Short mmCIF file of N, CA and C in Angstrom, two decimals:
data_model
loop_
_atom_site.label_atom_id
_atom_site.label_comp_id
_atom_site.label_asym_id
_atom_site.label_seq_id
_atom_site.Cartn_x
_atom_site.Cartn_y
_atom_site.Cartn_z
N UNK Q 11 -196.28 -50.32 163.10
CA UNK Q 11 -195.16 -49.42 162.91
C UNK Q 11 -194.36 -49.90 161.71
N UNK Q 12 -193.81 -49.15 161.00
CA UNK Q 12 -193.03 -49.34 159.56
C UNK Q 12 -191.87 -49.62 160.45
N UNK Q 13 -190.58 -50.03 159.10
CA UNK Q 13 -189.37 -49.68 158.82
C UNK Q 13 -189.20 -48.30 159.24
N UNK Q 14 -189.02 -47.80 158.95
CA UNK Q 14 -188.78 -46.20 158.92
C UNK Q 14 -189.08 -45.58 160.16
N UNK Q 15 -190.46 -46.15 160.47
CA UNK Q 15 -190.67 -45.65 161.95
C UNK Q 15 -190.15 -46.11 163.30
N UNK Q 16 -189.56 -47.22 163.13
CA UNK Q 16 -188.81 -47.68 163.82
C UNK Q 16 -187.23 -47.60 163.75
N UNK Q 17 -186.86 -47.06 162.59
CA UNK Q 17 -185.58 -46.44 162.04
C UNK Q 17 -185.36 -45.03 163.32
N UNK Q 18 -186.64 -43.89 162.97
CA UNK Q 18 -187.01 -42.50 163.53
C UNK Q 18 -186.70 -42.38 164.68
N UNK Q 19 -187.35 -43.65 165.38
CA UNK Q 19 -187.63 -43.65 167.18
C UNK Q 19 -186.74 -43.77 167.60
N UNK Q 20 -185.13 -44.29 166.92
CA UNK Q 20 -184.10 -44.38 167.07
C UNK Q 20 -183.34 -43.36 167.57
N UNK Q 21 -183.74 -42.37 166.87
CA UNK Q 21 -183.10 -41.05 166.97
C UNK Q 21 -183.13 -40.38 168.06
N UNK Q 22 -182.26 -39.58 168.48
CA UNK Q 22 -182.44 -38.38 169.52
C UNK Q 22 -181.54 -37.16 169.07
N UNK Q 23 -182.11 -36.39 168.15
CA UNK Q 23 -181.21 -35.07 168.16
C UNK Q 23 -180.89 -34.15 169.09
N UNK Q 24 -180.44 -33.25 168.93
CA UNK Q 24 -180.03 -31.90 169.61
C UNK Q 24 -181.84 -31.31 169.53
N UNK Q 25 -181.95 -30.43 170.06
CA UNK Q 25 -182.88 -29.79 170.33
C UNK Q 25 -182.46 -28.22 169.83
N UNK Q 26 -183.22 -27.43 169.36
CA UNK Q 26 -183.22 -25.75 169.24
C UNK Q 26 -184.28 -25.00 168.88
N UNK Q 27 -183.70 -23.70 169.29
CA UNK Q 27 -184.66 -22.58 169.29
C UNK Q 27 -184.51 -22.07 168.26
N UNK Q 28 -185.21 -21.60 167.25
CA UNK Q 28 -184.84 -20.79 166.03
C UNK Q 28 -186.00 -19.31 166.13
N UNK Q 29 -185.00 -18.19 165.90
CA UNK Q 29 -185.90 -17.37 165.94
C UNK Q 29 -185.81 -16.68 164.76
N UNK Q 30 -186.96 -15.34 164.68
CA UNK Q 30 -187.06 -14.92 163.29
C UNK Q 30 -187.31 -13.38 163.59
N UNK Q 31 -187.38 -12.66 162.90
CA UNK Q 31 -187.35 -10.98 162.99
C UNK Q 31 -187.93 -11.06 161.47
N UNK Q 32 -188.72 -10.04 160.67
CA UNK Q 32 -189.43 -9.32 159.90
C UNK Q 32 -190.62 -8.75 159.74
N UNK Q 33 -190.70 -7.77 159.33
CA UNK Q 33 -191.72 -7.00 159.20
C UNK Q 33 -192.16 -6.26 160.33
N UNK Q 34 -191.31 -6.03 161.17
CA UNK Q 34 -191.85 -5.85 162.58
C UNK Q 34 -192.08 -6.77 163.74
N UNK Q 35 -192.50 -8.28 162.74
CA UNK Q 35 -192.83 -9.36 163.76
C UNK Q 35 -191.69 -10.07 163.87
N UNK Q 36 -191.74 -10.50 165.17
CA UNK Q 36 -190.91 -11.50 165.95
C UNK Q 36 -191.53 -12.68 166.26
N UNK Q 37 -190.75 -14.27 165.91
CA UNK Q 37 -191.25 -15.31 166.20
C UNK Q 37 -190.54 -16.30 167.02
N UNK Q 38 -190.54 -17.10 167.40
CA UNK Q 38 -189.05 -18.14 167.88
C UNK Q 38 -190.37 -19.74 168.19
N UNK Q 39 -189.41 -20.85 167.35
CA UNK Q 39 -190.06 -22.02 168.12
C UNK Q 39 -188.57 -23.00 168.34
N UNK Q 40 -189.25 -24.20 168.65
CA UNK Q 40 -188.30 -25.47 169.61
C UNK Q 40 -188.17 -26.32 168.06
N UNK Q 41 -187.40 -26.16 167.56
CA UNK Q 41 -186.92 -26.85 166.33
C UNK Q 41 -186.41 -28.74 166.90
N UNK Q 42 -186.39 -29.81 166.04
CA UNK Q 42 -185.88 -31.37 166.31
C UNK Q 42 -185.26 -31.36 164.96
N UNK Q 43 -185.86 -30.61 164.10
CA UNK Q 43 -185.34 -30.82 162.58
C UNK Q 43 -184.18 -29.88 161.79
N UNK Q 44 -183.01 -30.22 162.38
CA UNK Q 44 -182.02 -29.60 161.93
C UNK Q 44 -180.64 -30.35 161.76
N UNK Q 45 -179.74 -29.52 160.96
CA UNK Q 45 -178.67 -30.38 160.88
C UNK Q 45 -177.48 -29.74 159.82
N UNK Q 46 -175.93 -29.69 160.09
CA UNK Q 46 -175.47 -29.49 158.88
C UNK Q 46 -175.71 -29.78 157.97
N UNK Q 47 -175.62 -29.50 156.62
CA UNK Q 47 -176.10 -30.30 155.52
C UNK Q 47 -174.96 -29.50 154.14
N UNK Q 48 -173.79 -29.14 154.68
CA UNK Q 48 -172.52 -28.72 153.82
C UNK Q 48 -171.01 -28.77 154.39
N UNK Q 49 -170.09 -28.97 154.15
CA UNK Q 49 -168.88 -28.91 154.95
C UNK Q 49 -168.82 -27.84 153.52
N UNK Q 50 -168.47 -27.51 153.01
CA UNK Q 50 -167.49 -26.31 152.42
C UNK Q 50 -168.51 -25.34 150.92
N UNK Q 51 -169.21 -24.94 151.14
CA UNK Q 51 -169.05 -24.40 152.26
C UNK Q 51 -170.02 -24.82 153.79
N UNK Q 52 -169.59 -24.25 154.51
CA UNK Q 52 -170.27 -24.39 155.96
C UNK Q 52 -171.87 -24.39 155.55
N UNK Q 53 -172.89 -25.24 155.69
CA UNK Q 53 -174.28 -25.05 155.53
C UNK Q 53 -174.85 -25.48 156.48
N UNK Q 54 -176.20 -25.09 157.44
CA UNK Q 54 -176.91 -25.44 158.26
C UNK Q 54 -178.50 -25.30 157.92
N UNK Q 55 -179.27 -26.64 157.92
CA UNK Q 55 -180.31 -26.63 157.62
C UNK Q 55 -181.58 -26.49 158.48
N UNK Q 56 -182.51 -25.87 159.25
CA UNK Q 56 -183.66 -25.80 160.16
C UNK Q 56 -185.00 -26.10 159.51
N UNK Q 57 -185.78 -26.86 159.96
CA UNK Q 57 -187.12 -27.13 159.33
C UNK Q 57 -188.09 -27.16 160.25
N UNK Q 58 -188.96 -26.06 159.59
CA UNK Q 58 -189.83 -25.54 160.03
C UNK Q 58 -191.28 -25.59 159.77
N UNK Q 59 -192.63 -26.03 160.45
CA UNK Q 59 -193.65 -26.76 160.01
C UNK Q 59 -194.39 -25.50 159.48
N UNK Q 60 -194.67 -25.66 158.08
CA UNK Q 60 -196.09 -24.29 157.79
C UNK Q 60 -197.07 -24.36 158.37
N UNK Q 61 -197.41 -24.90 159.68
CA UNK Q 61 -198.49 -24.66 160.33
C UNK Q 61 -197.66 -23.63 161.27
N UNK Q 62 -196.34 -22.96 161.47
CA UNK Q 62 -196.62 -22.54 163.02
C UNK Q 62 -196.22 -20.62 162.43
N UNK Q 63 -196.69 -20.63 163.42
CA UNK Q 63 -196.07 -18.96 163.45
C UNK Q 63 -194.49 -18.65 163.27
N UNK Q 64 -193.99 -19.02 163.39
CA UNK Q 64 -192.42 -19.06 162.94
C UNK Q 64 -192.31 -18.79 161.78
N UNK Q 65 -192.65 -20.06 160.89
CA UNK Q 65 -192.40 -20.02 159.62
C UNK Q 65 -192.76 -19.41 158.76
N UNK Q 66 -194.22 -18.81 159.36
CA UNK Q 66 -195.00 -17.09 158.79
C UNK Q 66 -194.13 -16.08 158.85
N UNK Q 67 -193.31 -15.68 160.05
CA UNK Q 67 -192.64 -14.27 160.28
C UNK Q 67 -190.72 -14.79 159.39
N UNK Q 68 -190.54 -16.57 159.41
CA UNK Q 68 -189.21 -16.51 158.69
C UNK Q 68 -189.31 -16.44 157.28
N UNK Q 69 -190.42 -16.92 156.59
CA UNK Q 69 -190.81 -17.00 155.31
C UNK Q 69 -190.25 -15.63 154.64
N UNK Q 70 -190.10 -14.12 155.41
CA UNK Q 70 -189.84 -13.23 154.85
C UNK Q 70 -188.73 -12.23 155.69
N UNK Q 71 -188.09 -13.47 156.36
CA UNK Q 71 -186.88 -12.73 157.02
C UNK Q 71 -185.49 -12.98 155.80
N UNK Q 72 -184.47 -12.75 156.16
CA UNK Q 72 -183.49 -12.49 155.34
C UNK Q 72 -182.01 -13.68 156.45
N UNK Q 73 -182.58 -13.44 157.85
CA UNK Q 73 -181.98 -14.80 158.20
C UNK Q 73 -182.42 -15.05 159.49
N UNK Q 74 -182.11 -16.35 160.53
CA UNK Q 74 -182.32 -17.05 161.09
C UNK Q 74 -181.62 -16.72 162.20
N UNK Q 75 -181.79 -17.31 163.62
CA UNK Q 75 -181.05 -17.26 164.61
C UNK Q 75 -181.38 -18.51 165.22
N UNK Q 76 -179.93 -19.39 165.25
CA UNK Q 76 -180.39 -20.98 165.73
C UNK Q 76 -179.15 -21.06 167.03
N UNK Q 77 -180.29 -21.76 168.85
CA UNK Q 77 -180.03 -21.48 169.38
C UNK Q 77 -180.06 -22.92 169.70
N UNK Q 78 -178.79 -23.38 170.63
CA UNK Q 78 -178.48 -24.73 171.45
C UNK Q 78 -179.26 -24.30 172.83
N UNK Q 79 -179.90 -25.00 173.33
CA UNK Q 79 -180.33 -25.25 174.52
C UNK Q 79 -179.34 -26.31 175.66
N UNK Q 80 -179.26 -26.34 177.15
CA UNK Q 80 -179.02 -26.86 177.73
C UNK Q 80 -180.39 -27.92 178.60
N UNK Q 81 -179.96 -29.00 179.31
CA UNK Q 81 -181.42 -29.74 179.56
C UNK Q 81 -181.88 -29.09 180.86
N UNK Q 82 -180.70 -28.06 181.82
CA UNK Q 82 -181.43 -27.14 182.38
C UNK Q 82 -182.03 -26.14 182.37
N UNK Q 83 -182.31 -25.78 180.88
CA UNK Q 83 -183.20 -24.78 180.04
C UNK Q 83 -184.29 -25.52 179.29
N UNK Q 84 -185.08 -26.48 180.25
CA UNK Q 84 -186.18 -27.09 179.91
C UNK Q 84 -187.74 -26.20 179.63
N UNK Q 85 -187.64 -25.53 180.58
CA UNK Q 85 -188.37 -24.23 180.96
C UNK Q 85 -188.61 -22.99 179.48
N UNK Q 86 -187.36 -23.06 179.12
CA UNK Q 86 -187.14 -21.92 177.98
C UNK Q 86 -187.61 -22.83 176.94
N UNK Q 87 -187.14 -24.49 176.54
CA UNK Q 87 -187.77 -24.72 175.36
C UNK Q 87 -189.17 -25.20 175.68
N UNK Q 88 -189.92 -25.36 177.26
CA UNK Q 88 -191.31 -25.27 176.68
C UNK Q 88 -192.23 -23.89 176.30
N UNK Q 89 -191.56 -23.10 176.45
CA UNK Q 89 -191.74 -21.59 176.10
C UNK Q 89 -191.93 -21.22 174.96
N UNK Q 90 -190.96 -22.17 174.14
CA UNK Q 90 -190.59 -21.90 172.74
C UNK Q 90 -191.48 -22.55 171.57
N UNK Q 91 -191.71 -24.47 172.72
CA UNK Q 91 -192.26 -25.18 172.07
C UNK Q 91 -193.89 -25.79 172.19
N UNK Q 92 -193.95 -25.47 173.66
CA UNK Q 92 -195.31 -25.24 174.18
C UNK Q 92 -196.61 -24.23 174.14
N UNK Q 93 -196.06 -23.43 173.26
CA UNK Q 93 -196.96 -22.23 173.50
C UNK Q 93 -197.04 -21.45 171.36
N UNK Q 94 -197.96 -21.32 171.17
CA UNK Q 94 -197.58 -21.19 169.45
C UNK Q 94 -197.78 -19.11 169.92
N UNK Q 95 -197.09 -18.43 169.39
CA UNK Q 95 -196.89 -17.32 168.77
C UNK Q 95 -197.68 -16.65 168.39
N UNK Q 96 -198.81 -16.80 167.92
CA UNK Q 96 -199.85 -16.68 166.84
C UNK Q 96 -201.27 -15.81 168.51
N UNK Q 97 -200.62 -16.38 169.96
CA UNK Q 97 -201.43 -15.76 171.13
C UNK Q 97 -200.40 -15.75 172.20
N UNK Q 98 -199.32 -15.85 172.42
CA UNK Q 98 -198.22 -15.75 173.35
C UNK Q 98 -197.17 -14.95 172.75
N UNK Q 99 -196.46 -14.19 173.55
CA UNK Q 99 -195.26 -13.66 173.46
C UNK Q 99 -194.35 -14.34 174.09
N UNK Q 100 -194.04 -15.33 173.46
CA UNK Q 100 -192.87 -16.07 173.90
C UNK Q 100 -191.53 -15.64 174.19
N UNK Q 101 -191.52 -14.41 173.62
CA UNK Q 101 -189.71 -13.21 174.49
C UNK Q 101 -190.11 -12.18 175.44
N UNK Q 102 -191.50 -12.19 175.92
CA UNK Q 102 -191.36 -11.91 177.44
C UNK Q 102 -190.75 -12.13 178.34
N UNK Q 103 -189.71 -10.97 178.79
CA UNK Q 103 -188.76 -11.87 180.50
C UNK Q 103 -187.02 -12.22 179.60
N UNK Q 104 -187.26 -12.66 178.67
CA UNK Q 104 -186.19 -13.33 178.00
C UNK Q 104 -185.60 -12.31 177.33
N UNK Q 105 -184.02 -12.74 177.99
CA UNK Q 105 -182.91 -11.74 177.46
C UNK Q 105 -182.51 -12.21 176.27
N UNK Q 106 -182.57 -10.94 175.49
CA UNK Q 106 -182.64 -11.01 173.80
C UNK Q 106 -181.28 -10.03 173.15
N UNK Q 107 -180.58 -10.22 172.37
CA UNK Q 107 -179.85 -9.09 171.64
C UNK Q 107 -180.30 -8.82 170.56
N UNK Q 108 -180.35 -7.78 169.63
CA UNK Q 108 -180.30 -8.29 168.51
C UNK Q 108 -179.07 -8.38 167.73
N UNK Q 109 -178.45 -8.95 166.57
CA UNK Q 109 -177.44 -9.83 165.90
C UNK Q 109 -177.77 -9.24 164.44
N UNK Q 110 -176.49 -9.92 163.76
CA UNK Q 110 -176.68 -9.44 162.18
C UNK Q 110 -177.94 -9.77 161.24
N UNK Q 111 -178.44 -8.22 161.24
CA UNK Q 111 -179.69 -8.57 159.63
C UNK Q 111 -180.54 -8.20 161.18
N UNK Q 112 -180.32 -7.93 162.22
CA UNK Q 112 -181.58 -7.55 163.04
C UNK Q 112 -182.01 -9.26 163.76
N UNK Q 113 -181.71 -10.55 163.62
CA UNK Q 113 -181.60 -11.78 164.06
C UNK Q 113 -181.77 -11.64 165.79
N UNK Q 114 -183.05 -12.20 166.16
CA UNK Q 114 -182.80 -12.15 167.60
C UNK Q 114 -182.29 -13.28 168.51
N UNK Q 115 -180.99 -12.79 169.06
CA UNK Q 115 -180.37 -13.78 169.72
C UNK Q 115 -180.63 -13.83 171.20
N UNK Q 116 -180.98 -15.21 172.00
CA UNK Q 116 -181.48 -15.66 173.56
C UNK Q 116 -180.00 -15.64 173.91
N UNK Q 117 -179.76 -14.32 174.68
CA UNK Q 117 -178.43 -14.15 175.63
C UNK Q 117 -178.21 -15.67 176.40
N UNK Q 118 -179.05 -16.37 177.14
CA UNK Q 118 -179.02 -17.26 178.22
C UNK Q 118 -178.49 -18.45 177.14
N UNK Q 119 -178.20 -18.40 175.59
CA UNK Q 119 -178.32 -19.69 175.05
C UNK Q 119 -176.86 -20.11 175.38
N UNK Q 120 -176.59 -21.51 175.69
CA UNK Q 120 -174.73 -21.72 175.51
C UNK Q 120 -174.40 -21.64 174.13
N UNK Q 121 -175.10 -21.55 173.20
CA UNK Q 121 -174.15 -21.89 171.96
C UNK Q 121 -175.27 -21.27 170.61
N UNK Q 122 -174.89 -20.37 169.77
CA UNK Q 122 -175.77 -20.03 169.14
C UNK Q 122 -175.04 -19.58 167.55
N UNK Q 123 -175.89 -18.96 166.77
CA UNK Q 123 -175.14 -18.85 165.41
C UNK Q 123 -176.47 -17.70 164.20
N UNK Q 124 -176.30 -17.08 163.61
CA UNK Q 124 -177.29 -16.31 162.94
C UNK Q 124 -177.19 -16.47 161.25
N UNK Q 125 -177.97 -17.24 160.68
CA UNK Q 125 -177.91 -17.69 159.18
C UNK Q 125 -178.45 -16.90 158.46
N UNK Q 126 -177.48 -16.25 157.16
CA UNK Q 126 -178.54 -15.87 155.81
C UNK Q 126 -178.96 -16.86 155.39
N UNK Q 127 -180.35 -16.66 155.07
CA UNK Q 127 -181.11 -17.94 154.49
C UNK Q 127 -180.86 -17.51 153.00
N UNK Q 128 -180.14 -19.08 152.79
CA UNK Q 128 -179.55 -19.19 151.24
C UNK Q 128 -180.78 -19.79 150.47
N UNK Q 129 -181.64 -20.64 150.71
CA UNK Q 129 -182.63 -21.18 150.00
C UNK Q 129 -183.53 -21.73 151.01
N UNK Q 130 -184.81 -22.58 150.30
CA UNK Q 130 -185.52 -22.94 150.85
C UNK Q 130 -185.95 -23.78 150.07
N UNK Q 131 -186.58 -25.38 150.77
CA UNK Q 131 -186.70 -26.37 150.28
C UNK Q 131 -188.03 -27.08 150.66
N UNK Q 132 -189.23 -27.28 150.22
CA UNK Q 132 -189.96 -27.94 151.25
C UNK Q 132 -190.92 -29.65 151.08
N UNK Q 133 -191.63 -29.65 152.04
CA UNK Q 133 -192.62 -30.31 152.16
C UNK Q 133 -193.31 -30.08 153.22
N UNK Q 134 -194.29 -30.64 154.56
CA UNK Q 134 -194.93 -30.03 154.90
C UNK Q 134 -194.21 -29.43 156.49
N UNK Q 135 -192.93 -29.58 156.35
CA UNK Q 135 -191.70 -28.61 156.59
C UNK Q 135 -191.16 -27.90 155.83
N UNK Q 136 -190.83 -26.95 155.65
CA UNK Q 136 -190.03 -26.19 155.10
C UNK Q 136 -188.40 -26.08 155.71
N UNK Q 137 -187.42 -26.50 154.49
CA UNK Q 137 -186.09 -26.65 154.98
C UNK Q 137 -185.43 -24.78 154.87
N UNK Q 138 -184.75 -24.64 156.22
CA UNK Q 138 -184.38 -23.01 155.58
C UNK Q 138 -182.38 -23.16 155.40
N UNK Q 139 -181.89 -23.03 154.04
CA UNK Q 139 -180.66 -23.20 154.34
C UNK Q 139 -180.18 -22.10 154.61
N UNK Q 140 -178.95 -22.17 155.85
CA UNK Q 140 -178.35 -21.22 156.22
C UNK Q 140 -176.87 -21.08 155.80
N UNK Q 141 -176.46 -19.89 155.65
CA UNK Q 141 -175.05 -19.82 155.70
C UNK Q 141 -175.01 -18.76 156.85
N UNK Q 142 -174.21 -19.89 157.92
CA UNK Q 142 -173.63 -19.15 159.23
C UNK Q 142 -172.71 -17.69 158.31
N UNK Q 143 -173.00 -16.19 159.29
CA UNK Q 143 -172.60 -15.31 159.24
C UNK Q 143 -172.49 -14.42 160.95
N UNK Q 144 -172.17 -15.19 161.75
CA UNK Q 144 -172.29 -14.88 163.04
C UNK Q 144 -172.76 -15.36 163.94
N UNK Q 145 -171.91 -16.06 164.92
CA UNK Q 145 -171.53 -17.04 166.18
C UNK Q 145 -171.62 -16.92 167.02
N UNK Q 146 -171.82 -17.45 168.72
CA UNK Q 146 -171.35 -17.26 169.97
C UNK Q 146 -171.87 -17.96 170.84
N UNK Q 147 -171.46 -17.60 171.93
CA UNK Q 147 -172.01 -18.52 173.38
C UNK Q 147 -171.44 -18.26 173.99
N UNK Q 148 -171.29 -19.27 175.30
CA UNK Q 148 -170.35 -19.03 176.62
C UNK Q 148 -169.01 -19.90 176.15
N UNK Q 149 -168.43 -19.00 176.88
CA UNK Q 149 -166.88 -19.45 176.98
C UNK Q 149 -166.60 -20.77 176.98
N UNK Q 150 -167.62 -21.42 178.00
CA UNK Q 150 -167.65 -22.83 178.68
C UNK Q 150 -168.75 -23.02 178.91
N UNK Q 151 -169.51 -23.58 178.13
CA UNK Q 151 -170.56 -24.24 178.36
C UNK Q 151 -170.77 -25.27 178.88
N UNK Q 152 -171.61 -24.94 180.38
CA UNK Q 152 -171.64 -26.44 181.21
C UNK Q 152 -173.17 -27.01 180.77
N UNK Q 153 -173.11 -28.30 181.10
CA UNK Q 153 -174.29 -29.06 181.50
C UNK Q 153 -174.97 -29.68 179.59
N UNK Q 154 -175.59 -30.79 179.68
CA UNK Q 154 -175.68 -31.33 178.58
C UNK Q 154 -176.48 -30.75 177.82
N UNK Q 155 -176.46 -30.93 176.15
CA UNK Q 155 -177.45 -30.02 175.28
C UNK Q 155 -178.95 -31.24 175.68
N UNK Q 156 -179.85 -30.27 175.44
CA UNK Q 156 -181.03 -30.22 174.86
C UNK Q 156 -181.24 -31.31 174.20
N UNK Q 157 -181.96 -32.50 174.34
CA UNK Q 157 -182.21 -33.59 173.18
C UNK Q 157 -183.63 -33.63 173.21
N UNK Q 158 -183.81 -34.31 171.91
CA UNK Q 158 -185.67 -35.24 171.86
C UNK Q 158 -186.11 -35.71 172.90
N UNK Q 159 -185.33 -36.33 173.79
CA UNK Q 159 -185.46 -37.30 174.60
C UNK Q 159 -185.92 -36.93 175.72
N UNK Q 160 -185.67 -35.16 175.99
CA UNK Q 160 -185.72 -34.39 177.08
C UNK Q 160 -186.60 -33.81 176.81
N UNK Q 161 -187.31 -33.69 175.46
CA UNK Q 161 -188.21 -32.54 175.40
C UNK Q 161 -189.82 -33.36 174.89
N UNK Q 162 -189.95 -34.68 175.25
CA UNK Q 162 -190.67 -35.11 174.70
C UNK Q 162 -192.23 -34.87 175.39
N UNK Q 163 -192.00 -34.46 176.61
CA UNK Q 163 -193.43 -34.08 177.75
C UNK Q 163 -194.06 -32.90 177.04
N UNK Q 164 -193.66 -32.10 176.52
CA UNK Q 164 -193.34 -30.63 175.61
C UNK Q 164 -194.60 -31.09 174.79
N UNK Q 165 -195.94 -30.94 175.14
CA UNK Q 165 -196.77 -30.67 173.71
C UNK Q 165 -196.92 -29.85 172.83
N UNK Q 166 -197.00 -29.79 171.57
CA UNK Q 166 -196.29 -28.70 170.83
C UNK Q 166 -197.77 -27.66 170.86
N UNK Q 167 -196.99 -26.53 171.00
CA UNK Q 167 -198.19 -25.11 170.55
C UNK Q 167 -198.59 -25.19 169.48
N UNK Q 168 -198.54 -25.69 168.49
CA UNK Q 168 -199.58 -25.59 167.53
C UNK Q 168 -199.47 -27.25 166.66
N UNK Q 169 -201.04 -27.56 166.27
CA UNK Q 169 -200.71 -28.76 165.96
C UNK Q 169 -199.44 -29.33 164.69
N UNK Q 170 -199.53 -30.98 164.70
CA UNK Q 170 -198.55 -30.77 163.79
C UNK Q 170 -199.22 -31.35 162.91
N UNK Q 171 -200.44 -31.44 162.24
CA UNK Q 171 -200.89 -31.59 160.91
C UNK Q 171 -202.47 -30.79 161.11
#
C-alpha cells in the first residue's frame, strides 16, 4: 500500500445519488466523489466514472440532480449503486419529481439540490461542475447521512476499470 493509499482509506465521505435526464434517457448512480469546490461563487463538484451509464445520459444533460442519502436509505443507494442502468431501471417504485431543466429529483431524499453543469473536467472520472440553481429536502431531517463506510458491502453495477 502507498502513501496515498493509506492517506484514501482514511476517508469517509458523504455518500450520493446523482441523477441525469436527456435525450429522453434517464440515469441515476451512488456517487463517493463529490464535494464543494467554490465558496463564491457557490460551486459543487460530482465525479462520475466513464464506464457507467450515468455519465452517458449526463455527458449531454444541461444539469444534475445531487441527492443526500440517509443510512436508513441503504436499500435506495444499493439500487443506485448496485445495479448499472445500461439493464435495470433503477426509478422503478421510486418517487421522483421532476425539477429545473427537467432534473430528476428522489422525493424520499432528506436533502437535495439541482446543478447547471458549468464545466467539465476529467480523468478516468469525469468532474461535472455545478452551479446550484435549486434546493430542498425535509424540514428536519432525521437520522445520519449516508457515508463510505456504510456503503461499502454495495458492489458496484458496473465495473470500475
Amino acid at each position: 500500500m502507498t502513501g496515498m493509499d493509506e492517506f484514501i482509506d482514511r476517508l469517509n465521505p458523504d455518500m450520493y445519488v446523482v441523477t441525469a435526464a436527456a435525450a429522453g434517457e434517464r440515469a441515476g448512480c451512488l456517487v463517493g466523489f463529490a464535494s464543494q469546490c467554490s465558496m463564491r461563487p457557490v460551486r459543487f463538484a460530482v465525479w462520475l466514472s466513464e464506464l457507467n451509464h450515468t455519465f452517458r445520459v449526463a455527458r449531454n444533460a444541461d444539469v444534475l440532480a445531487v441527492h443526500l442519502l440517509t443510512r436508513e436509505q441503504h436499500a435506495l443507494a444499493e439500487r443506485f449503486g448496485g445495479h448499472t442502468g445500461d439493464d435495470t431501471d433503477k426509478f422503478r417504485g421510486v418517487a421522483l419529481r421532476e425539477a429545473h431543466g427537467g432534473a430528476l429529483v428522489i422525493e424520499d431524499a432528506p436533502g437535495w439540490f439541482v446543478g447547471r453543469i458549468v464545466t467539465r473536467v476529467g480523468g478516468d472520472h469525469v468532474g461535472f461542475v455545478l452551479d446550484p440553481v435549486e434546493w430542498g429536502g425535509r424540514a428536519s431531517p432525521e437520522g445520519a447521512l449516508l457515508r463510505l463506510s456504510d456503503a461499502l458491502d454495495i458492489a458496484p453495477g458496473h465495473p470500475v476499470d
